[in-house]
Short mmCIF file of C-alpha atoms in Angstrom, two decimals:
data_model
loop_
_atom_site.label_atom_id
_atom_site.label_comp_id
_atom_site.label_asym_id
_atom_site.label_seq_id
_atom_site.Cartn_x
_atom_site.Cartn_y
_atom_site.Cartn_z
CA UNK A 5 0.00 0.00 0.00
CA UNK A 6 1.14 3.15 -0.91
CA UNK A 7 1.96 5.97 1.82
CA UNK A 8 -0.90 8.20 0.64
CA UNK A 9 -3.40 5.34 0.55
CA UNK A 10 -2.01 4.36 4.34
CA UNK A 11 -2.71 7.90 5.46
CA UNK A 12 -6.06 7.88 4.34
CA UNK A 13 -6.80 4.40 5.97
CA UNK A 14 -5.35 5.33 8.97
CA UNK A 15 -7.71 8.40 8.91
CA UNK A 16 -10.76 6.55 7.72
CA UNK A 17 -9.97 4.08 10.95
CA UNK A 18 -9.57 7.06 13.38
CA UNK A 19 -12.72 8.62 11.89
CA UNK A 20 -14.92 5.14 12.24
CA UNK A 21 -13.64 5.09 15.50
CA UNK A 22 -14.75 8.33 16.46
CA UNK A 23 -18.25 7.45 15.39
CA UNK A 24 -18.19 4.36 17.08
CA UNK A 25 -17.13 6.21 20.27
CA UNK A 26 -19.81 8.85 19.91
CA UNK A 27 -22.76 6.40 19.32
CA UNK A 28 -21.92 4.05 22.29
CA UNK A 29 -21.14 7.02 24.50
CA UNK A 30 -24.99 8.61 23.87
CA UNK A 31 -26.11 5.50 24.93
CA UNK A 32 -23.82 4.94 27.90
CA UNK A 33 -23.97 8.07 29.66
CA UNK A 34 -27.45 8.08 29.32
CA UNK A 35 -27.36 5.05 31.19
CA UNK A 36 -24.88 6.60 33.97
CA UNK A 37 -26.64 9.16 34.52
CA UNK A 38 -29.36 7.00 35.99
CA UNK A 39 -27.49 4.84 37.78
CA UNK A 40 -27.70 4.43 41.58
CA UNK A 41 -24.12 3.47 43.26
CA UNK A 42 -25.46 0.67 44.40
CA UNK A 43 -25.12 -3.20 43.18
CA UNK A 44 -27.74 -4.72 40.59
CA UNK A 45 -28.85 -1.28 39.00
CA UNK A 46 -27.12 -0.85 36.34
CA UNK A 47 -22.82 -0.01 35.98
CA UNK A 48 -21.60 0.55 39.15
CA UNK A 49 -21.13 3.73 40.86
CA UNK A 50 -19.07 5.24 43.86
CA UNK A 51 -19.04 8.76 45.27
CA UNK A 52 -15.34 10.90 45.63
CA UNK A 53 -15.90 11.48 49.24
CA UNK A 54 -14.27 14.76 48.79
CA UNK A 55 -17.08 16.35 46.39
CA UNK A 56 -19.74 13.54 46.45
CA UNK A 57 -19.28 13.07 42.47
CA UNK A 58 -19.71 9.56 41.27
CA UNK A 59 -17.47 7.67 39.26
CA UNK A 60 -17.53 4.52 37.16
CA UNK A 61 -16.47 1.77 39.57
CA UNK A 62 -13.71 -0.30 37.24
CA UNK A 63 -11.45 2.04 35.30
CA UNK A 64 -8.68 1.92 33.27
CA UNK A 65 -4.33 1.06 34.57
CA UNK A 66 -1.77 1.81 31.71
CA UNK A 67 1.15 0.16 33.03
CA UNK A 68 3.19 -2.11 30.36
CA UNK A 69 -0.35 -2.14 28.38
CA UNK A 70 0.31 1.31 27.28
CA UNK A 71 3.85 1.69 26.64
CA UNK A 72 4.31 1.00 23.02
CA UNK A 73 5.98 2.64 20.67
CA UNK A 74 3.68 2.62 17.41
CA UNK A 75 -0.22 2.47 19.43
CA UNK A 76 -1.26 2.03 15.49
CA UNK A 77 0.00 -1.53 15.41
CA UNK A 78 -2.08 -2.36 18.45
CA UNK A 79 -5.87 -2.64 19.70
CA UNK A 80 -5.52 1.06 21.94
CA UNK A 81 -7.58 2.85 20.01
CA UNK A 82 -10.19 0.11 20.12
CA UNK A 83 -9.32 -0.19 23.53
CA UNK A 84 -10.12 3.37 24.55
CA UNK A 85 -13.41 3.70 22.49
CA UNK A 86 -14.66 1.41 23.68
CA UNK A 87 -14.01 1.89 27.34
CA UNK A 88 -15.57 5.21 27.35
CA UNK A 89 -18.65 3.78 25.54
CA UNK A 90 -19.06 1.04 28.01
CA UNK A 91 -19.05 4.40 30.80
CA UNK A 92 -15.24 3.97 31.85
CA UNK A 93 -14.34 7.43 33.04
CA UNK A 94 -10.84 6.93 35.13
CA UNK A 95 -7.36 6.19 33.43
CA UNK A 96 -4.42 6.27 35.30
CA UNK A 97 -0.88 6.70 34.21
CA UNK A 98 2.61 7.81 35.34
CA UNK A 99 5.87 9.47 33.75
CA UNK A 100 7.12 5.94 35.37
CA UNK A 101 5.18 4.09 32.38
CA UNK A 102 7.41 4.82 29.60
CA UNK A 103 5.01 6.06 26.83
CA UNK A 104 2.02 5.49 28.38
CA UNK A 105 1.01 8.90 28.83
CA UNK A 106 1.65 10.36 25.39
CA UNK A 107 0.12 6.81 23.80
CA UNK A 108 -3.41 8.06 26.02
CA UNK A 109 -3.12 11.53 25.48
CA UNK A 110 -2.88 11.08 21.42
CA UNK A 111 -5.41 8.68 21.49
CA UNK A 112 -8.50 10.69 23.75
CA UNK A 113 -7.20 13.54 21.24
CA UNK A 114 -7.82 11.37 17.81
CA UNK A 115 -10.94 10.39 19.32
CA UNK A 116 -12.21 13.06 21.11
CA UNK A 117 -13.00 11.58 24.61
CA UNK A 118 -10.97 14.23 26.44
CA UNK A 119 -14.06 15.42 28.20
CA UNK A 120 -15.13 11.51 28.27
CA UNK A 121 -12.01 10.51 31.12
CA UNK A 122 -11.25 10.60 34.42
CA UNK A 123 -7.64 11.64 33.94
CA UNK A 124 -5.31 10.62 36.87
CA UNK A 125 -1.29 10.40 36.60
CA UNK A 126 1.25 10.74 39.59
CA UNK A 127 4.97 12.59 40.21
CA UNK A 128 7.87 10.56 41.03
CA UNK A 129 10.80 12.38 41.53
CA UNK A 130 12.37 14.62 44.45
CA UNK A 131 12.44 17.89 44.89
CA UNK A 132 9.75 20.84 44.41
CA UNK A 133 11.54 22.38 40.80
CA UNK A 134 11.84 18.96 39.85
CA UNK A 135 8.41 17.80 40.67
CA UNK A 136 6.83 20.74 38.45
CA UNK A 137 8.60 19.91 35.27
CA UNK A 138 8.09 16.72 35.61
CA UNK A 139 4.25 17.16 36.08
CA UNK A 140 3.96 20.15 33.37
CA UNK A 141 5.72 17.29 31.26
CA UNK A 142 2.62 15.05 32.17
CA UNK A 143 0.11 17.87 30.98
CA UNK A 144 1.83 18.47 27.77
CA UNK A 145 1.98 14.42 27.09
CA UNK A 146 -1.72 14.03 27.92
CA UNK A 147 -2.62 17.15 26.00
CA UNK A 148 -4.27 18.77 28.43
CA UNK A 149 -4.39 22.40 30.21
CA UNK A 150 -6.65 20.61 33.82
CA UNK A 151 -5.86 17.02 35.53
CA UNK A 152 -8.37 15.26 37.08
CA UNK A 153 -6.14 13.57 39.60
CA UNK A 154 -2.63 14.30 40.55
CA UNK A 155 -0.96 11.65 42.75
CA UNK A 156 2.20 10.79 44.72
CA UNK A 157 3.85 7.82 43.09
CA UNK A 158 4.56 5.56 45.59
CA UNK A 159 5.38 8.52 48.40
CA UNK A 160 8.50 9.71 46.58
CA UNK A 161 9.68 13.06 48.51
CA UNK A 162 5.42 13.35 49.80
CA UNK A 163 6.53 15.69 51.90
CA UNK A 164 7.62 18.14 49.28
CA UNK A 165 5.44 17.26 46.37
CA UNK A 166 1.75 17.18 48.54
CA UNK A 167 2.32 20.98 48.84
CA UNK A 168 2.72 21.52 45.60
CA UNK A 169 -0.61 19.47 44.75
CA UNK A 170 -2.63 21.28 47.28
CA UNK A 171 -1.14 25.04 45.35
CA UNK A 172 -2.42 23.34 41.87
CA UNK A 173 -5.87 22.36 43.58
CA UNK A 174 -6.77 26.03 44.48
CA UNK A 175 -5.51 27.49 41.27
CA UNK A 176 -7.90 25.06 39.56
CA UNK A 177 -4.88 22.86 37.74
CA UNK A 178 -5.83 20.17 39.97
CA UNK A 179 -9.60 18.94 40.79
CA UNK A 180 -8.22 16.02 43.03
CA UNK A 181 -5.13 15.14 44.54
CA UNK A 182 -3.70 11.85 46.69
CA UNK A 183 -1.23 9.42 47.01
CA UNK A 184 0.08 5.73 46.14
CA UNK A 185 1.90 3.02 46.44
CA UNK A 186 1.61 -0.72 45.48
CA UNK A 187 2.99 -3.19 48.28
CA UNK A 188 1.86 -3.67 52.13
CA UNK A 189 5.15 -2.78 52.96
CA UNK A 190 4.60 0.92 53.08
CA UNK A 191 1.05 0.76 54.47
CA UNK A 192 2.35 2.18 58.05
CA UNK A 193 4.00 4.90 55.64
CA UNK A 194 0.81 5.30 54.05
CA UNK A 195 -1.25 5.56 57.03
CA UNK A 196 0.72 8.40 58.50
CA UNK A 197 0.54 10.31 55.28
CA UNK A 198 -3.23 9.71 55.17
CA UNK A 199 -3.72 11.05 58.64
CA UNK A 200 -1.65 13.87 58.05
CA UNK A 201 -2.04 15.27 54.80
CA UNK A 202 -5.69 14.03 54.63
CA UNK A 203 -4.96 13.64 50.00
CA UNK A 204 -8.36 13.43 48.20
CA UNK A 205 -7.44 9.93 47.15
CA UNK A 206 -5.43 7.24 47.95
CA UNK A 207 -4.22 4.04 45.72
CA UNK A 208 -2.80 1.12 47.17
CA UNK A 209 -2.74 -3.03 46.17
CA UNK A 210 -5.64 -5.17 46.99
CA UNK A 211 -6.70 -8.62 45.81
CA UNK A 212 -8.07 -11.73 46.43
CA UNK A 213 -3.65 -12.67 46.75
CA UNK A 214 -3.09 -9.48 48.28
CA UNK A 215 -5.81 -9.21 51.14
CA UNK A 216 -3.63 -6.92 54.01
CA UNK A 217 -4.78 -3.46 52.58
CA UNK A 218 -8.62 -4.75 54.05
CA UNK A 219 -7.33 -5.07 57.79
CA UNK A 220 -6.46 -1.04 58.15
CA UNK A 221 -6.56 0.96 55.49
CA UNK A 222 -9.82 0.33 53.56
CA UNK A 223 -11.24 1.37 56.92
CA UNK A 224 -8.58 4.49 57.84
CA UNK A 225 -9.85 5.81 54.11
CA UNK A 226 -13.06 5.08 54.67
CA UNK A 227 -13.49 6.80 58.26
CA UNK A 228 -11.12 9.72 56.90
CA UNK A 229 -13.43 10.34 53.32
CA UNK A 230 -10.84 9.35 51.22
CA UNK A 231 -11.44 8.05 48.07
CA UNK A 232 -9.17 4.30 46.89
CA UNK A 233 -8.03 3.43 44.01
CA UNK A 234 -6.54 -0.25 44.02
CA UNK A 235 -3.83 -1.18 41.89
CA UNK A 236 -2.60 -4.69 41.15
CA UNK A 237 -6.00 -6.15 41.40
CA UNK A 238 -4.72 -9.55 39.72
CA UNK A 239 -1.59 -9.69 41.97
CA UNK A 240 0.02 -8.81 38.58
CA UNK A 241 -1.83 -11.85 36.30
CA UNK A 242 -0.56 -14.49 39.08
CA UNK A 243 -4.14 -14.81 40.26
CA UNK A 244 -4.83 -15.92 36.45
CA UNK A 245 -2.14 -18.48 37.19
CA UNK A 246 -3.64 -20.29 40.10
CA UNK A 247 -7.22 -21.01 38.23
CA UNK A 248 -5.72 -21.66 34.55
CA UNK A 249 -7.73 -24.77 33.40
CA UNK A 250 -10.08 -24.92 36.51
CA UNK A 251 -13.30 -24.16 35.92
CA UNK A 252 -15.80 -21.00 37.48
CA UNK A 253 -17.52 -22.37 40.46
CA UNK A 254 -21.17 -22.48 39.57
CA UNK A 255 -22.24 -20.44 42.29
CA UNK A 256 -20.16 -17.39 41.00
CA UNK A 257 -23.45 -17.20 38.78
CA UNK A 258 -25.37 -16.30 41.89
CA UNK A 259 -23.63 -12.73 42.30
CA UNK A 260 -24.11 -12.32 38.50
CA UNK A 261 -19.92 -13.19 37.55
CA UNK A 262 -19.03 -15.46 34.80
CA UNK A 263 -15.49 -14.96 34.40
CA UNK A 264 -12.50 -15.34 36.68
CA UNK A 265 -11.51 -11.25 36.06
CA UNK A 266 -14.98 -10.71 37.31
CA UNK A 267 -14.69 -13.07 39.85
CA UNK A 268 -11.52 -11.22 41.22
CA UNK A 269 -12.77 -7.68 40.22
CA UNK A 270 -16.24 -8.61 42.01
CA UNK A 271 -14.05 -9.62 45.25
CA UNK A 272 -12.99 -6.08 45.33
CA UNK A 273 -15.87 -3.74 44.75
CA UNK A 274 -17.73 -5.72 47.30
CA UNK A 275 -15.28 -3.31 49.78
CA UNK A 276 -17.77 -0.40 50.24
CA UNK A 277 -14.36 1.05 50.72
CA UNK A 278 -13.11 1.25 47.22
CA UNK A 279 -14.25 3.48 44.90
CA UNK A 280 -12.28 2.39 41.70
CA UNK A 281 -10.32 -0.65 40.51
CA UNK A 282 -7.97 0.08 37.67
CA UNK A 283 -6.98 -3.26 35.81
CA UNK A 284 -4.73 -3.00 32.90
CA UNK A 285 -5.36 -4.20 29.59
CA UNK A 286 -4.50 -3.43 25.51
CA UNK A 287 -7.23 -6.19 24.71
CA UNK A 288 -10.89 -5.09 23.98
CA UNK A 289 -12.38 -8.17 25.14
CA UNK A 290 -10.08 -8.18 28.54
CA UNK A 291 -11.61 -4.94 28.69
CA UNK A 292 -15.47 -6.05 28.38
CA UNK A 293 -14.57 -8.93 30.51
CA UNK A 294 -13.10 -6.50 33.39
CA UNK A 295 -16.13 -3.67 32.69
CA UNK A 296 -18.69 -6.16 33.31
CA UNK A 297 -18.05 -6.68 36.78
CA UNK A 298 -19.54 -3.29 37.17
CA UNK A 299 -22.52 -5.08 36.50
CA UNK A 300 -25.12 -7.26 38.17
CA UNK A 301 -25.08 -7.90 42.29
CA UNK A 302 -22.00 -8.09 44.12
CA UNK A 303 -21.17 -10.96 46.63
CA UNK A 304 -21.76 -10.77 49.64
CA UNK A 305 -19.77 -11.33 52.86
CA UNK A 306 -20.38 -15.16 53.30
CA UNK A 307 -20.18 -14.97 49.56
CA UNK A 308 -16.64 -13.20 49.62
CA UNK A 309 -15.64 -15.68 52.36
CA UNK A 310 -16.44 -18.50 49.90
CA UNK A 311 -14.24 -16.86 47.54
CA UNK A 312 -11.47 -16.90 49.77
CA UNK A 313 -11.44 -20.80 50.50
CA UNK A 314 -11.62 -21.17 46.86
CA UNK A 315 -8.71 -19.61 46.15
CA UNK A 316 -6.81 -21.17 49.36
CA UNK A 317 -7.08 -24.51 47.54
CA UNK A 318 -5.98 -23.62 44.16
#
């Protein structure tokens, strides 16, 4: 194919997708606009403690599924239509991810879903000067002049960058800001900082592998009205590696789950605690799969316990 012809396919794909995008998003927001935050009426919900706004309960991780190079030789686009059409609102990123935020920043651009996402990334260096053009950098990548949510990575240098966050906030750069990290290790870390600094949100590990976060700090956010993201909800695909070739207990079907992803993902919400999930994926029907568990009732605590012994013998 010749490089003129290639342009105009690549244009004709961008501009199918656009449609595609704008006809499933009519219908899905329409939907989300009528939906309680509850289980079993329609995509799940959860309020931002710090405004009361609701947001779609399974979002969007970037990590290694974003990074690439040339997002034309891969299903991204698809991926992000899609997502927004379904009523996924929150993607989250970091300058850590290689290309991750310039690959989502295009892409809502081609598309037009700017005003569609929930736009969270993170700074991860030290020092104040440092920590601005690194986060400016962020803006430029994801082609945008206001961040949803602005985020610690992993407490690098809190201390100096939470101050920063809070200055952005009240200028209006900012609407929310928190912090993260992704192992137990630093939950008595986390804990102070949450206490202290009281962020807007926090993100932090949880699983059906990775249960700790649910002994104190799904309750410390929950009593302080801080929003969670969890990261790592498949313990990084190893929870995919324990059920490989076993089949989905039958009574998954009774809390509306017919996958393992919604099996684990399910698991999660149930935490009254959480207010988004953010799986990773570059796969559109991963990305059903994971959106789904949005859907439907969520299992309950005998349920959830049922899940655990489950798992324990895999």
């Amino acid at each position: 194919m010749k490089a003129g012809n290639q342009d105009s396919a690549a244009g004709g794909r961008r501009a199918a997708l656009k449609t595609i995008a704008a006809g499933g998003l009519a219908l899905a927001g329409s939907a989300l606009a009528a939906a309680p935050a509850i289980p079993g009426g329609g995509p799940l919900r959860r309020p931002i403690p710090a405004s009361g706004e609701l947001i779609a309960a399974v979002g969007l991780g970037t990590y290694d599924s974003f990074d690439v190079a040339d997002p034309a030789s891969t299903d991204l686009e698809q991926v992000l239509a899609r997502f927004v059409a379904l009523g996924g609102q929150m993607v989250d990123s970091s300058p850590m991810y290689g290309n991750a935020e310039s690959v989502v920043g295009n892409l809502a651009a081609t598309l037009g879903l700017r005003d569609r996402l929930f736009l969270a990334t993170k700074v991860w260096t030290h020092g104040r000067a440092e920590g601005i053009r690194q986060m400016e950098t962020s803006f430029s990548r994801l082609r945008t002049q206001r961040l949803e949510l602005m985020q610690v990575h992993n407490l690098v240098d809190w201390q100096v960058q939470l101050p920063t966050l809070r200055e952005w906030k009240q200028q209006g750069r900012l609407r929310y800001y928190g912090v993260t990290h992704y192992h137990e290790g630093a939950y008595h870390e986390l804990e102070t900082v949450l206490r202290a600094a009281r962020p807007d949100f926090v993100q932090l590990n949880y699983s059906l592998a990775e249960p700790a976060a649910a002994v104190r700090m799904l309750p410390l956010a929950q009593d302080l009205g801080i929003a969670v993201i969890i990261n790592r909800p498949f313990a990084k695909a190893s929870l995919f590696g324990r059920v490989r070739g076993k089949p989905l207990p039958e009574w998954a079907a009774e809390f509306d789950c017919v996958s393992w992803a919604q099996f684990f993902l399910k698991f999660i919400l149930a935490e009254p605690a959480v207010t988004c999930v953010i799986p990773a994926t570059g796969k559109v029907h991963h990305l059903e799969d994971n959106l789904a568990a949005a859907q439907g009732r969520l299992p309950d605590a005998q349920q959830r316990a049922r899940m655990r012994e489950t798992l324990a013998r895999m």
